[in-house]
Amino acid sequence: MDKLAINGGKPVRDTPIDYGKQYIDEDDIAKVAEILRSPLITTGPENAKLEGKLCKLTGAKYAVTVSSGTAALHIACRAAGIEKDDEVITTPMTFAASANCALYCGAKPVFADINPETYNISPESIREKITPCTKAVVAVDYTGQAVELDEIKEICSENNLTLIEDAAHAIGTKYKGKPVGSIADMTCFSFHPVKTVTAGEGGAVLTNSKELYDKLLLFRSHAITRDPSQMVNRAPYLLYYEQIDLGYNYRMTDFQAALLSSQLDKLPLFSSRRKEIVKMYDEAFSKIPEVTVQKEIPESDTTRHIYILRFNLKMLKASRREIFDALWAENIHCNVHYIPVYYHPYYQSLGYVKGLCPNAESLYEEIITLPLYYSMTDYDVIDVIAAVRKVIEFYKM
Ligand SMILES: Cc1ncc(COP(=O)(O)O)c(C=O)c1O
């Protein structure tokens, strides 16, 4: 066997490969340029078109585009009426924004543990964490795989909780044949560049409820209204408006909307290529006892955003850090998703302690995110598999 690159050997590939990246083509650029040459560049007709497209794609009745996935989660929590001292249940195996949205409202994030095989929030653990203060569940479709929506919806309706699906990873995913976006009370998407489709930065909230939709629109734009039926004073003159709550400027520009709209046209292509890559990885890695692949529930037809490989450290003479560094030395620029949210110093300063969610904590110790993006070639995928095999051969007991 070759020496590991980290020990002065030849790396599996000469050029580095990143864990994720956007795919922008000339069509995307032309659509953005068209809007930049038009008189209206902020939130205008292109956003309205995009909202229509998102509804058509997901089957949701209403869509509200916003400036980021974080903004989407924040206004979803506001629309759900989350306030000071309320509790919001979420997973620790996520990006901090899934929990920060509760803090923004003065509420307390409560962490439920994950299923150790699918890595998604466990419905049983949600049940255990419900108290009289619980108002909502933020269920994250981690890596793009849909959470157990039927079970979680049932728990929410039994306990009068709002279900906010954090589908930042999951555009294109279906649950029991229905696209994610039309199932929870509100579904939040992120369109950051490493996601399957991008607006540069951007997000959206989808819902079937007119009442929630009206609130989302208000919170997106300062909670200022020109609709007389929403006003308090209803002054009759033209151009009169009222601020009726505390809102934000979370609007998306029309040139970002044009980019996302053009990207969405390629979603079927992006989705099927991601599925092909995941299949190649799963086939290769399921034959290696020193690693475990993420289990997929049959209800989820997943467009995977990130590929997580679990290293069974008991069978290896290396720490996760050493494996991570060895892969980087092979020019595989892997990553780790995620540090459990409550490990972050800010959460520790709020009084969260380690040990809350044992399944999430032990998963975190052993995972590495491998490259996954639309424009990866089969040769790239083969290189990643070869690098993982090489590192495992070197470190196996
Ligand atoms: C699960 C999850 N939720 C929310 C967000 C926040 O999205 P954004 O970066 O668009 O604000 C992210 C971003 O990566 C995410 O991964």
XYZ file of C-alpha atoms and ligand atoms in Angstrom, residues 67-73 93-98 140-142 166-169 188-192 194-195 201-203 305 337-338, ligand 1:
49
model
C -32.901 37.031 2.737
C -31.645 33.783 4.352
C -32.662 30.466 5.875
C -32.029 32.033 9.280
C -34.478 34.853 8.502
C -36.994 32.208 7.372
C -36.722 30.403 10.727
C -27.361 17.855 15.217
C -27.875 20.978 13.119
C -26.560 24.408 12.307
C -27.017 26.844 15.195
C -29.724 28.808 13.330
C -32.294 26.039 13.994
C -34.523 19.540 10.798
C -34.289 17.365 7.683
C -30.629 16.649 8.440
C -36.209 23.261 8.911
C -35.728 21.996 5.371
C -32.582 24.065 4.784
C -30.955 20.868 3.450
C -38.129 26.846 5.891
C -35.574 26.582 3.098
C -32.057 28.019 2.786
C -30.464 28.957 -0.514
C -26.878 29.429 0.679
C -23.493 25.003 -0.666
C -27.181 24.036 -0.780
C -27.913 34.060 0.157
C -31.630 33.499 0.556
C -34.445 31.547 2.093
C -27.301 18.044 0.561
C -21.554 18.680 10.268
C -22.290 19.394 13.072
C -30.141 23.081 9.066
C -29.927 24.533 8.775
N -30.838 25.419 9.190
C -30.709 26.732 8.930
C -29.635 27.231 8.243
C -29.500 28.699 8.027
O -29.543 29.044 6.675
P -28.813 30.349 6.118
O -27.352 30.084 6.084
O -29.396 30.513 4.737
O -29.179 31.475 7.016
C -28.659 26.345 7.775
C -27.498 26.872 7.034
O -26.582 26.261 6.667
C -28.801 24.962 8.049
O -27.880 24.077 7.642
